[in-house]
Amino acid sequence: MLQPHQPLLDAAVPPQRSPARDQAGPWHSEAVCRRDEAGLFFAPSKEPTAARLSREEAAKRVCARCPVMVECREHALLQPEPYGVWGGLTAAERRVVLARRRRREAELQRTVRVAAAG
């Protein structure tokens, strides 16, 4: 698991990568954040709210120009990464995405059961 202030290149690579990325190397080798300060993506202890929001917005701007943003986001959702900005999403935003995915999956399973019973 990637720890705060640990370079992205040490992160575990998710098993679900696109074939093009597999040929070019791990997805994180192309991450724009490798060239930026890691502190931008992870909160220091006792960070004031205004400073956190500003830092997160700056991190998201870096993510927005990253060619592997989607792979990074999926990595963070599949792990799940509990801290930091990954793929343009904060930890709280990732929790919302995961909750929505679980609800959709549960709805789909209910629909399948109803269709099979009917």
mmCIF file of N, CA and C in Angstrom:
data_model
loop_
_atom_site.group_PDB
_atom_site.id
_atom_site.type_symbol
_atom_site.label_atom_id
_atom_site.label_comp_id
_atom_site.label_asym_id
_atom_site.label_seq_id
_atom_site.Cartn_x
_atom_site.Cartn_y
_atom_site.Cartn_z
ATOM 1 N N MET A 1 0.846 -1.172 0.000
ATOM 2 C CA MET A 1 0.000 0.000 0.000
ATOM 3 C C MET A 1 0.887 1.229 0.000
ATOM 4 N N LEU A 2 0.512 2.239 -0.754
ATOM 5 C CA LEU A 2 1.254 3.481 -0.824
ATOM 6 C C LEU A 2 1.015 4.259 0.455
ATOM 7 N N GLN A 3 2.067 4.671 1.086
ATOM 8 C CA GLN A 3 1.975 5.458 2.305
ATOM 9 C C GLN A 3 2.110 6.928 1.953
ATOM 10 N N PRO A 4 1.586 7.834 2.815
ATOM 11 C CA PRO A 4 1.763 9.256 2.544
ATOM 12 C C PRO A 4 3.249 9.584 2.371
ATOM 13 N N HIS A 5 3.542 10.407 1.430
ATOM 14 C CA HIS A 5 4.883 10.883 1.103
ATOM 15 C C HIS A 5 5.771 9.803 0.508
ATOM 16 N N GLN A 6 5.221 8.655 0.141
ATOM 17 C CA GLN A 6 5.981 7.602 -0.529
ATOM 18 C C GLN A 6 5.840 7.829 -2.027
ATOM 19 N N PRO A 7 6.905 7.721 -2.800
ATOM 20 C CA PRO A 7 6.783 7.949 -4.244
ATOM 21 C C PRO A 7 5.794 6.982 -4.884
ATOM 22 N N LEU A 8 5.066 7.471 -5.880
ATOM 23 C CA LEU A 8 4.071 6.662 -6.561
ATOM 24 C C LEU A 8 4.689 5.449 -7.222
ATOM 25 N N LEU A 9 5.935 5.508 -7.604
ATOM 26 C CA LEU A 9 6.536 4.386 -8.315
ATOM 27 C C LEU A 9 6.609 3.126 -7.464
ATOM 28 N N ASP A 10 6.479 3.223 -6.146
ATOM 29 C CA ASP A 10 6.486 2.050 -5.281
ATOM 30 C C ASP A 10 5.102 1.451 -5.089
ATOM 31 N N ALA A 11 4.082 2.053 -5.669
ATOM 32 C CA ALA A 11 2.714 1.579 -5.485
ATOM 33 C C ALA A 11 2.509 0.233 -6.166
ATOM 34 N N ALA A 12 1.644 -0.580 -5.581
ATOM 35 C CA ALA A 12 1.295 -1.855 -6.196
ATOM 36 C C ALA A 12 0.499 -1.583 -7.466
ATOM 37 N N VAL A 13 0.777 -2.311 -8.501
ATOM 38 C CA VAL A 13 0.090 -2.138 -9.773
ATOM 39 C C VAL A 13 -1.122 -3.056 -9.790
ATOM 40 N N PRO A 14 -2.303 -2.516 -10.097
ATOM 41 C CA PRO A 14 -3.493 -3.362 -10.117
ATOM 42 C C PRO A 14 -3.411 -4.391 -11.235
ATOM 43 N N PRO A 15 -4.048 -5.553 -11.053
ATOM 44 C CA PRO A 15 -3.987 -6.589 -12.071
ATOM 45 C C PRO A 15 -4.766 -6.241 -13.333
ATOM 46 N N GLN A 16 -5.722 -5.315 -13.260
ATOM 47 C CA GLN A 16 -6.552 -4.989 -14.413
ATOM 48 C C GLN A 16 -6.020 -3.753 -15.109
ATOM 49 N N ARG A 17 -5.105 -3.933 -16.036
ATOM 50 C CA ARG A 17 -4.545 -2.837 -16.818
ATOM 51 C C ARG A 17 -4.880 -3.064 -18.281
ATOM 52 N N SER A 18 -4.882 -1.985 -19.033
ATOM 53 C CA SER A 18 -5.150 -2.139 -20.456
ATOM 54 C C SER A 18 -3.928 -2.764 -21.128
ATOM 55 N N PRO A 19 -4.121 -3.523 -22.218
ATOM 56 C CA PRO A 19 -2.987 -4.143 -22.904
ATOM 57 C C PRO A 19 -1.945 -3.136 -23.362
ATOM 58 N N ALA A 20 -2.355 -1.967 -23.827
ATOM 59 C CA ALA A 20 -1.387 -0.973 -24.292
ATOM 60 C C ALA A 20 -0.473 -0.541 -23.152
ATOM 61 N N ARG A 21 -0.997 -0.383 -21.980
ATOM 62 C CA ARG A 21 -0.196 0.017 -20.826
ATOM 63 C C ARG A 21 0.756 -1.112 -20.424
ATOM 64 N N ASP A 22 0.296 -2.369 -20.522
ATOM 65 C CA ASP A 22 1.158 -3.500 -20.176
ATOM 66 C C ASP A 22 2.417 -3.507 -21.041
ATOM 67 N N GLN A 23 2.276 -3.176 -22.311
ATOM 68 C CA GLN A 23 3.419 -3.184 -23.214
ATOM 69 C C GLN A 23 4.361 -2.016 -22.924
ATOM 70 N N ALA A 24 3.820 -0.888 -22.464
ATOM 71 C CA ALA A 24 4.632 0.293 -22.213
ATOM 72 C C ALA A 24 5.210 0.300 -20.801
ATOM 73 N N GLY A 25 4.786 -0.587 -19.949
ATOM 74 C CA GLY A 25 5.232 -0.603 -18.560
ATOM 75 C C GLY A 25 4.062 -0.348 -17.640
ATOM 76 N N PRO A 26 4.327 -0.357 -16.341
ATOM 77 C CA PRO A 26 3.235 -0.138 -15.381
ATOM 78 C C PRO A 26 2.590 1.238 -15.574
ATOM 79 N N TRP A 27 1.297 1.319 -15.297
ATOM 80 C CA TRP A 27 0.571 2.573 -15.515
ATOM 81 C C TRP A 27 1.217 3.731 -14.763
ATOM 82 N N HIS A 28 1.696 3.481 -13.561
ATOM 83 C CA HIS A 28 2.212 4.590 -12.756
ATOM 84 C C HIS A 28 3.522 5.161 -13.296
ATOM 85 N N SER A 29 4.169 4.471 -14.232
ATOM 86 C CA SER A 29 5.394 5.029 -14.819
ATOM 87 C C SER A 29 5.077 6.260 -15.671
ATOM 88 N N GLU A 30 3.822 6.406 -16.100
ATOM 89 C CA GLU A 30 3.407 7.544 -16.908
ATOM 90 C C GLU A 30 2.681 8.618 -16.104
ATOM 91 N N ALA A 31 2.554 8.428 -14.798
ATOM 92 C CA ALA A 31 1.795 9.352 -13.962
ATOM 93 C C ALA A 31 2.479 10.710 -13.858
ATOM 94 N N VAL A 32 1.723 11.758 -14.082
ATOM 95 C CA VAL A 32 2.235 13.117 -13.990
ATOM 96 C C VAL A 32 2.693 13.428 -12.573
ATOM 97 N N CYS A 33 2.031 12.863 -11.574
ATOM 98 C CA CYS A 33 2.364 13.174 -10.180
ATOM 99 C C CYS A 33 3.751 12.687 -9.781
ATOM 100 N N ARG A 34 4.351 11.823 -10.565
ATOM 101 C CA ARG A 34 5.727 11.390 -10.262
ATOM 102 C C ARG A 34 6.692 12.556 -10.298
ATOM 103 N N ARG A 35 6.315 13.593 -11.030
ATOM 104 C CA ARG A 35 7.190 14.761 -11.159
ATOM 105 C C ARG A 35 6.825 15.866 -10.173
ATOM 106 N N ASP A 36 5.770 15.674 -9.408
ATOM 107 C CA ASP A 36 5.310 16.699 -8.466
ATOM 108 C C ASP A 36 5.582 16.285 -7.026
ATOM 109 N N GLU A 37 5.467 17.219 -6.146
ATOM 110 C CA GLU A 37 5.666 16.990 -4.724
ATOM 111 C C GLU A 37 4.585 16.039 -4.193
ATOM 112 N N ALA A 38 5.004 14.937 -3.591
ATOM 113 C CA ALA A 38 4.050 13.961 -3.062
ATOM 114 C C ALA A 38 3.173 14.566 -1.984
ATOM 115 N N GLY A 39 3.675 15.563 -1.271
ATOM 116 C CA GLY A 39 2.889 16.208 -0.217
ATOM 117 C C GLY A 39 1.638 16.875 -0.736
ATOM 118 N N LEU A 40 1.599 17.155 -2.014
ATOM 119 C CA LEU A 40 0.413 17.744 -2.608
ATOM 120 C C LEU A 40 -0.755 16.768 -2.585
ATOM 121 N N PHE A 41 -0.478 15.489 -2.614
ATOM 122 C CA PHE A 41 -1.511 14.464 -2.730
ATOM 123 C C PHE A 41 -1.923 13.847 -1.400
ATOM 124 N N PHE A 42 -1.182 14.114 -0.339
ATOM 125 C CA PHE A 42 -1.476 13.542 0.969
ATOM 126 C C PHE A 42 -1.451 14.632 2.025
ATOM 127 N N ALA A 43 -2.402 14.584 2.945
ATOM 128 C CA ALA A 43 -2.552 15.618 3.970
ATOM 129 C C ALA A 43 -1.519 15.484 5.075
ATOM 130 N N PRO A 44 -0.917 16.605 5.450
ATOM 131 C CA PRO A 44 -0.088 16.582 6.653
ATOM 132 C C PRO A 44 -0.998 16.474 7.881
ATOM 133 N N SER A 45 -0.464 16.048 9.000
ATOM 134 C CA SER A 45 -1.290 15.913 10.197
ATOM 135 C C SER A 45 -1.802 17.282 10.634
ATOM 136 N N LYS A 46 -3.027 17.310 11.097
ATOM 137 C CA LYS A 46 -3.689 18.514 11.621
ATOM 138 C C LYS A 46 -3.724 19.664 10.615
ATOM 139 N N GLU A 47 -3.934 19.328 9.354
ATOM 140 C CA GLU A 47 -4.017 20.355 8.310
ATOM 141 C C GLU A 47 -5.340 21.111 8.439
ATOM 142 N N PRO A 48 -5.296 22.442 8.469
ATOM 143 C CA PRO A 48 -6.540 23.216 8.525
ATOM 144 C C PRO A 48 -7.404 22.952 7.291
ATOM 145 N N THR A 49 -8.704 23.045 7.455
ATOM 146 C CA THR A 49 -9.649 22.731 6.374
ATOM 147 C C THR A 49 -9.391 23.553 5.119
ATOM 148 N N ALA A 50 -9.201 24.844 5.252
ATOM 149 C CA ALA A 50 -8.975 25.696 4.075
ATOM 150 C C ALA A 50 -7.710 25.275 3.336
ATOM 151 N N ALA A 51 -6.665 24.943 4.082
ATOM 152 C CA ALA A 51 -5.417 24.506 3.453
ATOM 153 C C ALA A 51 -5.608 23.158 2.761
ATOM 154 N N ARG A 52 -6.374 22.265 3.392
ATOM 155 C CA ARG A 52 -6.631 20.942 2.792
ATOM 156 C C ARG A 52 -7.380 21.090 1.478
ATOM 157 N N LEU A 53 -8.432 21.906 1.494
ATOM 158 C CA LEU A 53 -9.225 22.094 0.274
ATOM 159 C C LEU A 53 -8.387 22.696 -0.841
ATOM 160 N N SER A 54 -7.551 23.643 -0.524
ATOM 161 C CA SER A 54 -6.675 24.263 -1.521
ATOM 162 C C SER A 54 -5.675 23.246 -2.068
ATOM 163 N N ARG A 55 -5.071 22.464 -1.182
ATOM 164 C CA ARG A 55 -4.094 21.448 -1.592
ATOM 165 C C ARG A 55 -4.767 20.396 -2.474
ATOM 166 N N GLU A 56 -5.968 19.941 -2.067
ATOM 167 C CA GLU A 56 -6.675 18.933 -2.856
ATOM 168 C C GLU A 56 -7.031 19.456 -4.245
ATOM 169 N N GLU A 57 -7.444 20.701 -4.343
ATOM 170 C CA GLU A 57 -7.754 21.279 -5.658
ATOM 171 C C GLU A 57 -6.500 21.345 -6.529
ATOM 172 N N ALA A 58 -5.371 21.695 -5.932
ATOM 173 C CA ALA A 58 -4.114 21.729 -6.690
ATOM 174 C C ALA A 58 -3.740 20.325 -7.161
ATOM 175 N N ALA A 59 -3.926 19.335 -6.304
ATOM 176 C CA ALA A 59 -3.641 17.942 -6.684
ATOM 177 C C ALA A 59 -4.563 17.501 -7.825
ATOM 178 N N LYS A 60 -5.823 17.874 -7.741
ATOM 179 C CA LYS A 60 -6.780 17.504 -8.791
ATOM 180 C C LYS A 60 -6.414 18.149 -10.130
ATOM 181 N N ARG A 61 -5.846 19.345 -10.093
ATOM 182 C CA ARG A 61 -5.404 19.983 -11.352
ATOM 183 C C ARG A 61 -4.265 19.182 -11.975
ATOM 184 N N VAL A 62 -3.381 18.644 -11.145
ATOM 185 C CA VAL A 62 -2.312 17.779 -11.660
ATOM 186 C C VAL A 62 -2.937 16.534 -12.270
ATOM 187 N N CYS A 63 -3.876 15.924 -11.563
ATOM 188 C CA CYS A 63 -4.540 14.711 -12.057
ATOM 189 C C CYS A 63 -5.255 14.959 -13.388
ATOM 190 N N ALA A 64 -5.861 16.123 -13.529
ATOM 191 C CA ALA A 64 -6.640 16.426 -14.729
ATOM 192 C C ALA A 64 -5.799 16.390 -16.000
ATOM 193 N N ARG A 65 -4.501 16.615 -15.880
ATOM 194 C CA ARG A 65 -3.652 16.590 -17.072
ATOM 195 C C ARG A 65 -2.864 15.282 -17.194
ATOM 196 N N CYS A 66 -3.211 14.302 -16.389
ATOM 197 C CA CYS A 66 -2.460 13.047 -16.351
ATOM 198 C C CYS A 66 -3.011 12.028 -17.354
ATOM 199 N N PRO A 67 -2.142 11.395 -18.144
ATOM 200 C CA PRO A 67 -2.607 10.421 -19.134
ATOM 201 C C PRO A 67 -3.078 9.105 -18.530
ATOM 202 N N VAL A 68 -2.777 8.858 -17.264
ATOM 203 C CA VAL A 68 -3.187 7.596 -16.633
ATOM 204 C C VAL A 68 -4.151 7.836 -15.462
ATOM 205 N N MET A 69 -4.895 8.936 -15.524
ATOM 206 C CA MET A 69 -5.818 9.271 -14.447
ATOM 207 C C MET A 69 -6.829 8.155 -14.195
ATOM 208 N N VAL A 70 -7.381 7.574 -15.233
ATOM 209 C CA VAL A 70 -8.395 6.533 -15.064
ATOM 210 C C VAL A 70 -7.794 5.296 -14.405
ATOM 211 N N GLU A 71 -6.618 4.877 -14.840
ATOM 212 C CA GLU A 71 -5.960 3.716 -14.236
ATOM 213 C C GLU A 71 -5.650 3.975 -12.761
ATOM 214 N N CYS A 72 -5.196 5.171 -12.455
ATOM 215 C CA CYS A 72 -4.890 5.551 -11.081
ATOM 216 C C CYS A 72 -6.149 5.514 -10.216
ATOM 217 N N ARG A 73 -7.231 6.073 -10.738
ATOM 218 C CA ARG A 73 -8.506 6.090 -10.006
ATOM 219 C C ARG A 73 -8.986 4.674 -9.737
ATOM 220 N N GLU A 74 -8.945 3.823 -10.751
ATOM 221 C CA GLU A 74 -9.400 2.440 -10.560
ATOM 222 C C GLU A 74 -8.513 1.699 -9.564
ATOM 223 N N HIS A 75 -7.214 1.948 -9.607
ATOM 224 C CA HIS A 75 -6.308 1.355 -8.622
ATOM 225 C C HIS A 75 -6.758 1.742 -7.217
ATOM 226 N N ALA A 76 -7.009 3.032 -7.013
ATOM 227 C CA ALA A 76 -7.397 3.525 -5.690
ATOM 228 C C ALA A 76 -8.743 2.962 -5.247
ATOM 229 N N LEU A 77 -9.639 2.722 -6.181
ATOM 230 C CA LEU A 77 -10.946 2.160 -5.845
ATOM 231 C C LEU A 77 -10.859 0.662 -5.574
ATOM 232 N N LEU A 78 -10.009 -0.042 -6.303
ATOM 233 C CA LEU A 78 -9.881 -1.485 -6.132
ATOM 234 C C LEU A 78 -9.093 -1.870 -4.882
ATOM 235 N N GLN A 79 -8.159 -1.028 -4.438
ATOM 236 C CA GLN A 79 -7.301 -1.377 -3.304
ATOM 237 C C GLN A 79 -8.083 -1.562 -2.008
ATOM 238 N N PRO A 80 -8.917 -0.755 -1.508
ATOM 239 C CA PRO A 80 -9.072 0.672 -1.752
ATOM 240 C C PRO A 80 -8.025 1.481 -0.983
ATOM 241 N N GLU A 81 -7.582 2.559 -1.609
ATOM 242 C CA GLU A 81 -6.615 3.462 -0.972
ATOM 243 C C GLU A 81 -7.370 4.363 0.015
ATOM 244 N N PRO A 82 -7.002 4.345 1.296
ATOM 245 C CA PRO A 82 -7.764 5.115 2.288
ATOM 246 C C PRO A 82 -7.382 6.588 2.395
ATOM 247 N N TYR A 83 -6.262 6.989 1.808
ATOM 248 C CA TYR A 83 -5.778 8.358 1.981
ATOM 249 C C TYR A 83 -5.357 8.963 0.654
ATOM 250 N N GLY A 84 -5.385 10.275 0.603
ATOM 251 C CA GLY A 84 -4.802 10.996 -0.510
ATOM 252 C C GLY A 84 -5.714 11.196 -1.701
ATOM 253 N N VAL A 85 -5.201 11.975 -2.641
ATOM 254 C CA VAL A 85 -5.881 12.218 -3.914
ATOM 255 C C VAL A 85 -5.295 11.229 -4.920
ATOM 256 N N TRP A 86 -6.156 10.419 -5.493
ATOM 257 C CA TRP A 86 -5.772 9.425 -6.505
ATOM 258 C C TRP A 86 -6.733 9.570 -7.675
ATOM 259 N N GLY A 87 -6.226 9.678 -8.862
ATOM 260 C CA GLY A 87 -7.085 9.743 -10.042
ATOM 261 C C GLY A 87 -8.076 10.887 -9.997
ATOM 262 N N GLY A 88 -7.699 11.970 -9.349
ATOM 263 C CA GLY A 88 -8.565 13.142 -9.291
ATOM 264 C C GLY A 88 -9.652 13.086 -8.239
ATOM 265 N N LEU A 89 -9.620 12.069 -7.374
ATOM 266 C CA LEU A 89 -10.636 11.946 -6.327
ATOM 267 C C LEU A 89 -9.984 11.894 -4.950
ATOM 268 N N THR A 90 -10.610 12.563 -3.993
ATOM 269 C CA THR A 90 -10.163 12.474 -2.608
ATOM 270 C C THR A 90 -10.656 11.159 -2.013
ATOM 271 N N ALA A 91 -10.191 10.828 -0.829
ATOM 272 C CA ALA A 91 -10.636 9.604 -0.158
ATOM 273 C C ALA A 91 -12.150 9.636 0.067
ATOM 274 N N ALA A 92 -12.680 10.784 0.465
ATOM 275 C CA ALA A 92 -14.130 10.901 0.686
ATOM 276 C C ALA A 92 -14.902 10.716 -0.618
ATOM 277 N N GLU A 93 -14.406 11.286 -1.703
ATOM 278 C CA GLU A 93 -15.070 11.130 -3.005
ATOM 279 C C GLU A 93 -15.018 9.677 -3.467
ATOM 280 N N ARG A 94 -13.908 8.999 -3.184
ATOM 281 C CA ARG A 94 -13.814 7.578 -3.557
ATOM 282 C C ARG A 94 -14.800 6.734 -2.760
ATOM 283 N N ARG A 95 -15.011 7.070 -1.499
ATOM 284 C CA ARG A 95 -15.998 6.333 -0.697
ATOM 285 C C ARG A 95 -17.389 6.478 -1.301
ATOM 286 N N VAL A 96 -17.727 7.666 -1.800
ATOM 287 C CA VAL A 96 -19.023 7.896 -2.447
ATOM 288 C C VAL A 96 -19.133 7.043 -3.707
ATOM 289 N N VAL A 97 -18.094 7.030 -4.526
ATOM 290 C CA VAL A 97 -18.097 6.229 -5.758
ATOM 291 C C VAL A 97 -18.285 4.747 -5.421
ATOM 292 N N LEU A 98 -17.563 4.261 -4.425
ATOM 293 C CA LEU A 98 -17.684 2.851 -4.041
ATOM 294 C C LEU A 98 -19.077 2.527 -3.522
ATOM 295 N N ALA A 99 -19.667 3.426 -2.753
ATOM 296 C CA ALA A 99 -21.033 3.205 -2.250
ATOM 297 C C ALA A 99 -22.024 3.146 -3.409
ATOM 298 N N ARG A 100 -21.857 4.042 -4.381
ATOM 299 C CA ARG A 100 -22.741 4.023 -5.560
ATOM 300 C C ARG A 100 -22.575 2.732 -6.340
ATOM 301 N N ARG A 101 -21.344 2.268 -6.498
ATOM 302 C CA ARG A 101 -21.106 1.008 -7.215
ATOM 303 C C ARG A 101 -21.774 -0.157 -6.486
ATOM 304 N N ARG A 102 -21.657 -0.164 -5.152
ATOM 305 C CA ARG A 102 -22.294 -1.253 -4.387
ATOM 306 C C ARG A 102 -23.803 -1.214 -4.535
ATOM 307 N N ARG A 103 -24.401 -0.010 -4.500
ATOM 308 C CA ARG A 103 -25.853 0.106 -4.674
ATOM 309 C C ARG A 103 -26.280 -0.368 -6.056
ATOM 310 N N ARG A 104 -25.537 0.039 -7.097
ATOM 311 C CA ARG A 104 -25.879 -0.398 -8.459
ATOM 312 C C ARG A 104 -25.784 -1.913 -8.589
ATOM 313 N N GLU A 105 -24.733 -2.487 -8.006
ATOM 314 C CA GLU A 105 -24.566 -3.939 -8.060
ATOM 315 C C GLU A 105 -25.712 -4.648 -7.345
ATOM 316 N N ALA A 106 -26.111 -4.139 -6.190
ATOM 317 C CA ALA A 106 -27.221 -4.734 -5.444
ATOM 318 C C ALA A 106 -28.522 -4.624 -6.238
ATOM 319 N N GLU A 107 -28.760 -3.478 -6.872
ATOM 320 C CA GLU A 107 -29.959 -3.304 -7.697
ATOM 321 C C GLU A 107 -29.952 -4.266 -8.879
ATOM 322 N N LEU A 108 -28.798 -4.429 -9.506
ATOM 323 C CA LEU A 108 -28.677 -5.345 -10.635
ATOM 324 C C LEU A 108 -28.967 -6.781 -10.199
ATOM 325 N N GLN A 109 -28.430 -7.177 -9.061
ATOM 326 C CA GLN A 109 -28.678 -8.533 -8.549
ATOM 327 C C GLN A 109 -30.164 -8.744 -8.241
ATOM 328 N N ARG A 110 -30.831 -7.723 -7.667
ATOM 329 C CA ARG A 110 -32.271 -7.836 -7.402
ATOM 330 C C ARG A 110 -33.042 -7.990 -8.709
ATOM 331 N N THR A 111 -32.668 -7.216 -9.726
ATOM 332 C CA THR A 111 -33.329 -7.285 -11.025
ATOM 333 C C THR A 111 -33.150 -8.670 -11.635
ATOM 334 N N VAL A 112 -31.970 -9.229 -11.541
ATOM 335 C CA VAL A 112 -31.709 -10.560 -12.087
ATOM 336 C C VAL A 112 -32.539 -11.609 -11.346
ATOM 337 N N ARG A 113 -32.600 -11.508 -10.018
ATOM 338 C CA ARG A 113 -33.404 -12.464 -9.243
ATOM 339 C C ARG A 113 -34.881 -12.396 -9.600
ATOM 340 N N VAL A 114 -35.408 -11.173 -9.741
ATOM 341 C CA VAL A 114 -36.809 -10.987 -10.097
ATOM 342 C C VAL A 114 -37.079 -11.565 -11.483
ATOM 343 N N ALA A 115 -36.179 -11.293 -12.435
ATOM 344 C CA ALA A 115 -36.353 -11.801 -13.804
ATOM 345 C C ALA A 115 -36.274 -13.316 -13.829
ATOM 346 N N ALA A 116 -35.395 -13.896 -13.030
ATOM 347 C CA ALA A 116 -35.258 -15.356 -12.995
ATOM 348 C C ALA A 116 -36.458 -16.003 -12.333
ATOM 349 N N ALA A 117 -37.065 -15.316 -11.366
ATOM 350 C CA ALA A 117 -38.219 -15.869 -10.661
ATOM 351 C C ALA A 117 -39.497 -15.752 -11.479
ATOM 352 N N GLY A 118 -39.518 -14.776 -12.402
ATOM 353 C CA GLY A 118 -40.735 -14.503 -13.137
ATOM 354 C C GLY A 118 -40.876 -15.202 -14.400
#
